[in-house]
mmCIF file of C-alpha atoms and ligand atoms in Angstrom:
data_model
loop_
_atom_site.group_PDB
_atom_site.id
_atom_site.type_symbol
_atom_site.label_atom_id
_atom_site.label_comp_id
_atom_site.label_asym_id
_atom_site.label_seq_id
_atom_site.Cartn_x
_atom_site.Cartn_y
_atom_site.Cartn_z
ATOM 1 C CA MET A 167 3.007 12.659 12.483
ATOM 2 C CA THR A 168 1.847 15.853 10.227
ATOM 3 C CA ILE A 169 2.049 15.186 6.866
ATOM 4 C CA LYS A 170 2.529 18.411 4.519
ATOM 5 C CA ASN A 171 4.789 17.844 2.016
ATOM 6 C CA ILE A 172 4.651 15.420 -0.125
ATOM 7 C CA ALA A 173 7.396 14.472 -2.756
ATOM 8 C CA VAL A 174 6.026 12.323 -5.476
ATOM 9 C CA ILE A 175 9.053 10.855 -7.713
ATOM 10 C CA GLY A 176 7.841 9.517 -11.137
ATOM 11 C CA ALA A 177 5.711 12.183 -12.950
ATOM 12 C CA GLY A 178 4.121 9.239 -15.679
ATOM 13 C CA VAL A 179 0.874 8.262 -16.261
ATOM 14 C CA MET A 180 0.720 7.108 -12.585
ATOM 15 C CA GLY A 181 3.177 10.273 -10.474
ATOM 16 C CA GLN A 182 1.075 12.512 -12.296
ATOM 17 C CA GLY A 183 -2.404 10.950 -11.114
ATOM 18 C CA VAL A 184 -0.808 10.989 -7.399
ATOM 19 C CA ALA A 185 0.723 14.257 -7.694
ATOM 20 C CA TYR A 186 -2.443 15.842 -8.667
ATOM 21 C CA GLN A 187 -4.944 13.701 -5.715
ATOM 22 C CA PHE A 188 -2.411 14.589 -3.207
ATOM 23 C CA ALA A 189 -2.403 18.309 -4.368
ATOM 24 C CA LYS A 190 -5.987 18.851 -4.547
ATOM 25 C CA TYR A 191 -6.234 17.658 -1.217
ATOM 26 C CA ASP A 192 -4.271 20.921 -0.189
ATOM 27 C CA TYR A 193 -0.772 18.800 0.003
ATOM 28 C CA ASN A 194 2.656 20.824 -0.726
ATOM 29 C CA ILE A 195 3.284 18.555 -3.957
ATOM 30 C CA THR A 196 7.292 18.695 -5.448
ATOM 31 C CA LEU A 197 7.443 16.115 -8.479
ATOM 32 C CA VAL A 198 10.725 14.763 -9.380
ATOM 33 C CA ASP A 199 11.851 13.160 -13.031
ATOM 34 C CA ILE A 200 15.305 12.785 -14.804
ATOM 35 C CA SER A 201 13.477 14.597 -17.779
ATOM 36 C CA ALA A 202 12.563 18.758 -17.637
ATOM 37 C CA GLU A 203 10.146 17.337 -21.741
ATOM 38 C CA ILE A 204 8.771 15.181 -18.868
ATOM 39 C CA LEU A 205 8.079 17.342 -16.422
ATOM 40 C CA ASP A 206 6.672 19.809 -18.468
ATOM 41 C CA ALA A 207 4.438 17.397 -20.455
ATOM 42 C CA ALA A 208 3.348 16.353 -16.616
ATOM 43 C CA GLY A 209 2.107 19.749 -16.427
ATOM 44 C CA LYS A 210 0.139 20.043 -18.744
ATOM 45 C CA ASN A 211 -1.196 16.839 -18.108
ATOM 46 C CA ILE A 212 -2.393 17.132 -14.892
ATOM 47 C CA ARG A 213 -3.679 20.908 -15.611
ATOM 48 C CA ASN A 214 -5.670 18.145 -18.054
ATOM 49 C CA ILE A 215 -7.138 16.163 -15.162
ATOM 50 C CA GLU A 216 -7.891 19.551 -12.928
ATOM 51 C CA ARG A 217 -10.085 21.422 -16.021
ATOM 52 C CA LEU A 218 -11.611 17.830 -16.555
ATOM 53 C CA ASP A 219 -12.431 16.657 -12.564
ATOM 54 C CA LYS A 220 -13.586 20.395 -12.228
ATOM 55 C CA LEU A 221 -16.152 20.242 -15.125
ATOM 56 C CA LEU A 222 -17.090 16.664 -14.648
ATOM 57 C CA HIS A 223 -17.545 16.641 -11.078
ATOM 58 C CA LYS A 224 -18.700 20.022 -9.897
ATOM 59 C CA SER A 225 -15.575 19.734 -7.513
ATOM 60 C CA ALA A 226 -16.021 21.789 -4.555
ATOM 61 C CA SER A 227 -12.456 22.524 -4.304
ATOM 62 C CA THR A 228 -10.671 25.462 -4.333
ATOM 63 C CA VAL A 229 -7.116 24.450 -4.239
ATOM 64 C CA LYS A 230 -5.620 25.656 -7.309
ATOM 65 C CA VAL A 231 -3.527 22.142 -7.442
ATOM 66 C CA SER A 232 -1.057 24.095 -9.800
ATOM 67 C CA ASP A 233 -0.280 26.203 -7.532
ATOM 68 C CA LYS A 234 0.801 23.862 -5.167
ATOM 69 C CA ILE A 235 3.334 21.329 -7.296
ATOM 70 C CA THR A 236 6.745 22.329 -7.679
ATOM 71 C CA PHE A 237 8.378 20.721 -10.951
ATOM 72 C CA THR A 238 12.095 19.239 -10.144
ATOM 73 C CA THR A 239 14.721 16.995 -11.781
ATOM 74 C CA GLU A 240 16.715 17.195 -8.100
ATOM 75 C CA LEU A 241 16.678 14.377 -6.736
ATOM 76 C CA SER A 242 17.833 16.184 -3.094
ATOM 77 C CA ALA A 243 13.819 17.448 -2.834
ATOM 78 C CA ILE A 244 12.435 14.874 -1.705
ATOM 79 C CA GLY A 245 15.280 16.084 1.635
ATOM 80 C CA SER A 246 11.926 17.921 2.748
ATOM 81 C CA ALA A 247 8.693 15.530 2.207
ATOM 82 C CA ASP A 248 7.167 14.087 5.104
ATOM 83 C CA PHE A 249 5.893 11.301 2.919
ATOM 84 C CA ILE A 250 7.507 10.031 -0.442
ATOM 85 C CA ILE A 251 5.789 8.701 -3.190
ATOM 86 C CA GLU A 252 7.523 6.464 -5.907
ATOM 87 C CA ASN A 253 6.523 5.836 -9.300
ATOM 88 C CA ILE A 254 9.211 4.939 -11.555
ATOM 89 C CA ARG A 255 9.099 2.313 -14.249
ATOM 90 C CA GLU A 256 8.684 -1.101 -13.113
ATOM 91 C CA ASN A 257 11.894 -2.263 -13.286
ATOM 92 C CA ILE A 258 13.525 -4.138 -10.523
ATOM 93 C CA ALA A 259 17.165 -3.082 -11.677
ATOM 94 C CA LEU A 260 15.974 0.580 -11.957
ATOM 95 C CA LYS A 261 13.601 1.110 -8.848
ATOM 96 C CA GLU A 262 16.966 -0.765 -6.431
ATOM 97 C CA ALA A 263 19.363 2.020 -8.400
ATOM 98 C CA LEU A 264 16.916 4.813 -7.368
ATOM 99 C CA TYR A 265 16.341 3.480 -3.973
ATOM 100 C CA ARG A 266 20.250 2.822 -2.924
ATOM 101 C CA GLU A 267 20.343 7.136 -4.359
ATOM 102 C CA MET A 268 17.110 8.093 -2.057
ATOM 103 C CA LYS A 269 18.581 7.033 1.036
ATOM 104 C CA ALA A 270 21.601 9.804 1.246
ATOM 105 C CA TYR A 271 18.460 12.301 0.947
ATOM 106 C CA ILE A 272 15.279 10.667 2.953
ATOM 107 C CA ALA A 273 14.211 12.401 5.946
ATOM 108 C CA GLY A 274 14.605 10.260 9.461
ATOM 109 C CA HIS A 275 11.242 10.984 10.095
ATOM 110 C CA ALA A 276 9.366 10.592 6.634
ATOM 111 C CA LEU A 277 7.252 7.617 5.383
ATOM 112 C CA LEU A 278 7.746 6.007 2.086
ATOM 113 C CA ALA A 279 5.156 4.257 -0.505
ATOM 114 C CA VAL A 280 6.459 1.923 -3.644
ATOM 115 C CA ASN A 281 4.098 2.279 -5.879
ATOM 116 C CA THR A 282 4.152 -0.375 -7.585
ATOM 117 C CA SER A 283 2.584 -3.186 -9.443
ATOM 118 C CA ALA A 284 4.781 -6.401 -8.495
ATOM 119 C CA VAL A 285 7.784 -5.635 -7.345
ATOM 120 C CA SER A 286 9.616 -6.663 -3.438
ATOM 121 C CA ILE A 287 8.832 -3.769 -1.231
ATOM 122 C CA THR A 288 10.435 -5.692 1.509
ATOM 123 C CA ARG A 289 13.393 -5.924 -0.621
ATOM 124 C CA LEU A 290 13.736 -2.023 -2.184
ATOM 125 C CA ALA A 291 12.713 -1.638 2.266
ATOM 126 C CA SER A 292 16.152 -3.230 2.322
ATOM 127 C CA PHE A 293 18.252 -0.512 0.250
ATOM 128 C CA LEU A 294 17.003 1.867 3.038
ATOM 129 C CA LYS A 295 17.711 3.719 6.135
ATOM 130 C CA HIS A 296 14.036 2.380 7.619
ATOM 131 C CA PRO A 297 12.142 0.106 6.563
ATOM 132 C CA ALA A 298 10.271 -0.038 9.000
ATOM 133 C CA GLN A 299 8.634 3.563 7.491
ATOM 134 C CA VAL A 300 8.242 2.170 3.918
ATOM 135 C CA MET A 301 5.203 0.224 2.835
ATOM 136 C CA GLY A 302 3.778 -0.192 -1.365
ATOM 137 C CA ILE A 303 0.813 1.366 -2.442
ATOM 138 C CA HIS A 304 -0.846 0.125 -5.149
ATOM 139 C CA PHE A 305 -2.661 2.734 -6.813
ATOM 140 C CA MET A 306 -4.999 2.653 -10.004
ATOM 141 C CA ASN A 307 -5.025 4.421 -12.838
ATOM 142 C CA PRO A 308 -7.023 6.908 -13.183
ATOM 143 C CA VAL A 309 -5.820 7.305 -9.848
ATOM 144 C CA HIS A 310 -8.500 10.502 -8.704
ATOM 145 C CA LEU A 311 -11.238 8.134 -9.761
ATOM 146 C CA LYS A 312 -10.308 4.901 -8.268
ATOM 147 C CA PRO A 313 -10.075 5.704 -4.577
ATOM 148 C CA THR A 314 -9.815 2.345 -3.248
ATOM 149 C CA VAL A 315 -6.045 0.845 -3.399
ATOM 150 C CA GLU A 316 -3.661 -1.902 -2.259
ATOM 151 C CA VAL A 317 -1.806 -1.099 0.895
ATOM 152 C CA ILE A 318 1.652 -3.836 0.827
ATOM 153 C CA ARG A 319 2.564 -4.081 4.293
ATOM 154 C CA GLY A 320 6.593 -5.320 3.661
ATOM 155 C CA TYR A 321 8.244 -8.022 5.912
ATOM 156 C CA HIS A 322 9.121 -4.603 8.421
ATOM 157 C CA THR A 323 6.461 -2.517 8.048
ATOM 158 C CA THR A 324 5.189 -1.466 11.427
ATOM 159 C CA ALA A 325 1.535 -0.939 12.253
ATOM 160 C CA ASP A 326 2.363 2.739 12.897
ATOM 161 C CA THR A 327 3.323 2.956 9.320
ATOM 162 C CA ILE A 328 0.408 1.898 8.139
ATOM 163 C CA ALA A 329 -1.829 3.495 10.359
ATOM 164 C CA ALA A 330 -0.706 6.682 8.775
ATOM 165 C CA THR A 331 -0.972 5.999 5.841
ATOM 166 C CA GLN A 332 -4.157 4.556 5.982
ATOM 167 C CA ALA A 333 -5.181 8.156 7.892
ATOM 168 C CA LEU A 334 -3.152 10.415 4.856
ATOM 169 C CA LEU A 335 -5.088 8.310 2.139
ATOM 170 C CA GLN A 336 -8.349 9.025 4.235
ATOM 171 C CA SER A 337 -7.137 12.501 3.953
ATOM 172 C CA VAL A 338 -7.643 12.747 0.108
ATOM 173 C CA ALA A 339 -11.293 10.383 0.371
ATOM 174 C CA MET A 340 -9.325 7.585 -0.512
ATOM 175 C CA THR A 341 -8.778 4.083 1.322
ATOM 176 C CA GLY A 342 -6.656 1.261 1.149
ATOM 177 C CA VAL A 343 -7.105 -2.881 1.296
ATOM 178 C CA VAL A 344 -4.179 -3.470 3.704
ATOM 179 C CA VAL A 345 -2.748 -6.430 1.422
ATOM 180 C CA ASN A 346 1.504 -8.594 2.342
ATOM 181 C CA ASP A 347 4.242 -8.574 0.626
ATOM 182 C CA LEU A 348 3.917 -10.872 -2.863
ATOM 183 C CA PRO A 349 5.351 -10.318 -5.953
ATOM 184 C CA GLY A 350 1.248 -8.834 -8.001
ATOM 185 C CA PHE A 351 -0.621 -8.242 -4.685
ATOM 186 C CA ILE A 352 -3.988 -9.343 -5.204
ATOM 187 C CA SER A 353 -4.876 -7.338 -8.308
ATOM 188 C CA ASN A 354 -2.168 -8.256 -10.441
ATOM 189 C CA ARG A 355 -1.448 -11.737 -9.785
ATOM 190 C CA VAL A 356 -5.134 -12.158 -11.212
ATOM 191 C CA LEU A 357 -5.329 -9.373 -13.455
ATOM 192 C CA MET A 358 -1.848 -9.615 -15.211
ATOM 193 C CA LEU A 359 -2.852 -13.629 -16.162
ATOM 194 C CA THR A 360 -5.937 -12.065 -17.343
ATOM 195 C CA VAL A 361 -4.917 -9.755 -19.938
ATOM 196 C CA ASN A 362 -2.148 -12.317 -21.130
ATOM 197 C CA GLU A 363 -4.386 -14.859 -21.788
ATOM 198 C CA ALA A 364 -6.302 -12.170 -24.011
ATOM 199 C CA VAL A 365 -3.749 -11.331 -25.927
ATOM 200 C CA PHE A 366 -3.145 -14.953 -26.725
ATOM 201 C CA ALA A 367 -6.658 -15.309 -27.398
ATOM 202 C CA LEU A 368 -6.328 -12.584 -29.708
ATOM 203 C CA GLN A 369 -2.759 -13.751 -31.098
ATOM 204 C CA ASP A 370 -4.098 -17.346 -31.896
ATOM 205 C CA GLN A 371 -6.809 -15.143 -33.416
ATOM 206 C CA VAL A 372 -10.256 -17.178 -31.840
ATOM 207 C CA ALA A 373 -11.775 -13.506 -31.573
ATOM 208 C CA GLN A 374 -11.492 -9.526 -32.736
ATOM 209 C CA VAL A 375 -9.877 -7.207 -29.888
ATOM 210 C CA ALA A 376 -13.440 -5.871 -29.311
ATOM 211 C CA ASP A 377 -14.957 -9.009 -28.838
ATOM 212 C CA ILE A 378 -12.754 -9.747 -26.477
ATOM 213 C CA ASP A 379 -13.542 -7.231 -24.256
ATOM 214 C CA LYS A 380 -17.680 -7.191 -25.032
ATOM 215 C CA ILE A 381 -17.307 -11.065 -23.442
ATOM 216 C CA PHE A 382 -16.071 -9.284 -20.166
ATOM 217 C CA ARG A 383 -18.412 -6.181 -20.635
ATOM 218 C CA GLU A 384 -21.399 -8.112 -21.247
ATOM 219 C CA CYS A 385 -20.967 -11.411 -19.863
ATOM 220 C CA PHE A 386 -19.439 -10.203 -16.223
ATOM 221 C CA GLY A 387 -19.913 -6.695 -16.159
ATOM 222 C CA HIS A 388 -16.601 -5.219 -15.926
ATOM 223 C CA LYS A 389 -16.600 -2.162 -17.012
ATOM 224 C CA MET A 390 -13.532 -2.411 -19.152
ATOM 225 C CA GLY A 391 -12.550 -5.565 -21.297
ATOM 226 C CA PRO A 392 -8.930 -6.709 -20.839
ATOM 227 C CA LEU A 393 -7.241 -5.141 -23.951
ATOM 228 C CA GLU A 394 -9.512 -2.038 -22.573
ATOM 229 C CA THR A 395 -7.643 -2.514 -19.391
ATOM 230 C CA ALA A 396 -4.274 -3.230 -21.239
ATOM 231 C CA ASP A 397 -4.372 0.270 -23.065
ATOM 232 C CA LEU A 398 -5.096 2.524 -20.484
ATOM 233 C CA ILE A 399 -2.248 0.758 -17.916
ATOM 234 C CA GLY A 400 0.608 0.704 -20.632
ATOM 235 C CA LEU A 401 1.449 -1.940 -22.725
ATOM 236 C CA ASP A 402 4.823 -1.642 -21.823
ATOM 237 C CA THR A 403 3.898 -1.588 -17.737
ATOM 238 C CA ILE A 404 2.059 -5.037 -18.383
ATOM 239 C CA LEU A 405 4.801 -6.360 -20.053
ATOM 240 C CA TYR A 406 7.357 -5.300 -16.897
ATOM 241 C CA THR A 407 4.793 -6.275 -14.740
ATOM 242 C CA LEU A 408 4.751 -9.869 -16.634
ATOM 243 C CA GLU A 409 8.550 -10.471 -16.494
ATOM 244 C CA VAL A 410 8.613 -9.171 -12.913
ATOM 245 C CA LEU A 411 6.073 -12.163 -12.159
ATOM 246 C CA LEU A 412 7.624 -14.831 -13.841
ATOM 247 C CA GLU A 413 11.036 -14.064 -12.495
ATOM 248 C CA SER A 414 9.956 -13.557 -9.184
ATOM 249 C CA TYR A 415 7.201 -16.869 -8.594
ATOM 250 C CA ASN A 416 9.737 -18.877 -11.472
ATOM 251 C CA ASP A 417 5.770 -19.803 -13.190
ATOM 252 C CA THR A 418 5.256 -19.935 -16.630
ATOM 253 C CA LYS A 419 1.715 -18.873 -16.671
ATOM 254 C CA PHE A 420 3.370 -15.192 -16.944
ATOM 255 C CA ARG A 421 5.770 -15.693 -19.630
ATOM 256 C CA PRO A 422 3.959 -12.810 -21.618
ATOM 257 C CA ALA A 423 2.327 -13.146 -24.803
ATOM 258 C CA PRO A 424 4.744 -12.987 -27.763
ATOM 259 C CA LEU A 425 2.457 -10.346 -29.650
ATOM 260 C CA LEU A 426 2.525 -8.579 -26.100
ATOM 261 C CA LYS A 427 5.829 -8.068 -26.336
ATOM 262 C CA LYS A 428 5.944 -7.218 -30.353
ATOM 263 C CA MET A 429 3.560 -5.035 -29.784
ATOM 264 C CA VAL A 430 5.515 -2.747 -27.253
ATOM 265 C CA ASP A 431 8.584 -3.303 -29.814
ATOM 266 C CA ALA A 432 6.516 -1.378 -31.958
ATOM 267 C CA GLY A 433 6.255 0.864 -29.765
ATOM 268 C CA LEU A 434 2.611 0.692 -29.541
ATOM 269 C CA HIS A 435 1.887 1.415 -25.692
ATOM 270 C CA GLY A 436 -1.772 2.272 -25.141
ATOM 271 C CA ARG A 437 -3.099 5.746 -24.710
ATOM 272 C CA LYS A 438 -0.163 7.172 -23.729
ATOM 273 C CA THR A 439 0.706 6.145 -27.518
ATOM 274 C CA ASN A 440 -2.287 7.237 -29.469
ATOM 275 C CA GLU A 441 -2.081 3.269 -29.863
ATOM 276 C CA GLY A 442 -2.402 -0.193 -28.416
ATOM 277 C CA PHE A 443 -4.557 -2.770 -29.081
ATOM 278 C CA TYR A 444 -7.309 0.522 -30.025
ATOM 279 C CA LYS A 445 -6.203 3.735 -31.619
ATOM 280 C CA TYR A 446 -6.778 6.790 -29.729
ATOM 281 C CA ASN A 447 -7.233 10.424 -30.900
HETATM 282 P P1 NAI B 507 6.052 5.474 -16.873
HETATM 283 O O1 NAI B 507 6.788 4.907 -17.552
HETATM 284 O O2 NAI B 507 4.095 6.217 -16.987
HETATM 285 O O3 NAI B 507 6.274 7.037 -15.870
HETATM 286 C C1 NAI B 507 7.791 6.974 -15.195
HETATM 287 C C2 NAI B 507 8.335 7.893 -15.287
HETATM 288 O O4 NAI B 507 9.723 7.539 -14.352
HETATM 289 C C3 NAI B 507 8.631 8.415 -16.317
HETATM 290 O O5 NAI B 507 8.526 10.181 -16.202
HETATM 291 C C4 NAI B 507 10.621 8.385 -15.877
HETATM 292 O O6 NAI B 507 11.436 9.249 -16.537
HETATM 293 C C5 NAI B 507 10.676 8.202 -14.630
HETATM 294 N N1 NAI B 507 11.958 8.422 -14.149
HETATM 295 C C6 NAI B 507 12.268 6.660 -14.105
HETATM 296 N N2 NAI B 507 13.430 6.675 -13.941
HETATM 297 C C7 NAI B 507 13.581 8.041 -12.774
HETATM 298 C C8 NAI B 507 14.553 8.461 -11.870
HETATM 299 N N3 NAI B 507 15.240 7.885 -11.657
HETATM 300 N N4 NAI B 507 14.031 9.227 -11.321
HETATM 301 C C9 NAI B 507 12.705 10.349 -11.424
HETATM 302 N N5 NAI B 507 12.021 9.574 -11.886
HETATM 303 C C10 NAI B 507 12.530 9.205 -12.888
HETATM 304 O O7 NAI B 507 5.297 4.783 -15.663
HETATM 305 P P2 NAI B 507 3.659 4.430 -14.891
HETATM 306 O O8 NAI B 507 2.722 3.625 -15.452
HETATM 307 O O9 NAI B 507 3.431 5.592 -14.603
HETATM 308 O O10 NAI B 507 4.550 3.328 -13.782
HETATM 309 C C11 NAI B 507 4.255 3.805 -12.387
HETATM 310 C C12 NAI B 507 4.840 2.739 -11.525
HETATM 311 O O11 NAI B 507 3.412 2.128 -11.084
HETATM 312 C C13 NAI B 507 5.514 1.172 -11.614
HETATM 313 O O12 NAI B 507 5.850 0.727 -10.923
HETATM 314 C C14 NAI B 507 3.578 0.681 -12.601
HETATM 315 O O13 NAI B 507 3.790 -0.594 -12.222
HETATM 316 C C15 NAI B 507 3.224 1.178 -11.916
HETATM 317 N N6 NAI B 507 1.754 1.589 -11.475
HETATM 318 C C16 NAI B 507 1.032 1.406 -12.879
HETATM 319 C C17 NAI B 507 0.137 1.964 -13.312
HETATM 320 C C18 NAI B 507 -0.602 2.407 -14.271
HETATM 321 O O14 NAI B 507 -1.916 1.516 -14.776
HETATM 322 N N7 NAI B 507 -0.130 2.161 -15.155
HETATM 323 C C19 NAI B 507 -0.989 0.832 -11.730
HETATM 324 C C20 NAI B 507 -0.661 0.720 -11.097
HETATM 325 C C21 NAI B 507 0.459 0.594 -10.510
#
C-alpha cells in the first residue's frame, strides 16, 4: 500500500516528536489535539526540534517540516489518513473513549498504530472496525534520536499490517522490533520497575538523586540514570504507566512509590514542567 498522509493524534511530548520525524521524510501530517493552545505550543516545539536537528546533525533534508504539518482540533480530519498514530495520554478510559469516537472517521484502508507504554493493543483494536489493521508502535523519547521502536502485534494484527508498518518505519530511518501484546511489552515492563524502585530508594534516603543516577551511568554504562530518565519521560506518564501495569498484572510489584505520586500531584512532571527530580531552565 502507498502511504502518503499520516494523522498524528495527541500533540504532547510524543505526538510532537512523531509528527516531526514523519514530516522530515516528506509525509503529509495532520496533527490533532483537543486543545488549540497545545497545538500552538507543539508548533513552536517542532520548529525548535527542526532547528536543533539541522544544527546538530547537519541534516541533508531539504524538507521544511513546518510546511508539511497541518494542525487541527477536528478529529474528523483523520479521515484522509492512510496511517494513523495515536499518542494521547496513558489512560485506559481516555484512550477507549477516543477509539470509540474514531471508529466513524477512519478510512477503510488505513492502518492505525497505538503509541502506548502499556495499554493493551488488542483491547483498543476491539473498538474499531478493522482490528487486523491495528498494531502498537512504542516510540522512544526523543523520537528523532531513538531509531529503534517496539512494534506490537495485537491478537488480530495480520502479517501484512506488520510488514507495511516495518516498511513505513524504514522509510523514516527507523527499525521495529516485533513483540507480542502483553502490558509494558519488554521495555516498560522492565524499565518502570527500575524507575519506581529508584524512587523508593530515594524516598528511603538510601542516596541522593544524582548519586542514584551516577551508579547507573558509571557502573552499568547506561546513558542516563533512572531518575533522569523519569524526568525525560514525564513523571505523570511514569505514574499512569505503573497504574496500568498494576491493574493489568494485578501484581503489587508495580505499585507506584508514594513519592512519585506526591511529585505528580505537586505538578513536578519532569522536563516538560521544568522540574522533576532535577530543575531545568
Ligand atoms: P502528553 O500528556 O505529553 O500528551 C498527550 C496529548 O494528548 C495532550 O496534548 C492532550 O491534550 C492530548 N489529548 C488528550 N486527549 C485527546 C483526545 N481525545 N484527542 C486528541 N488529543 C488528546 O503525553 P505523551 O508523553 O506524549 O504520551 C503519549 C502516549 O505515548 C502515552 O500513551 C505514553 O504512554 C506513550 N509514550 C510516552 C513516552 C514518553 O517518553 N513520554 C515514550 C513512549 C510512549
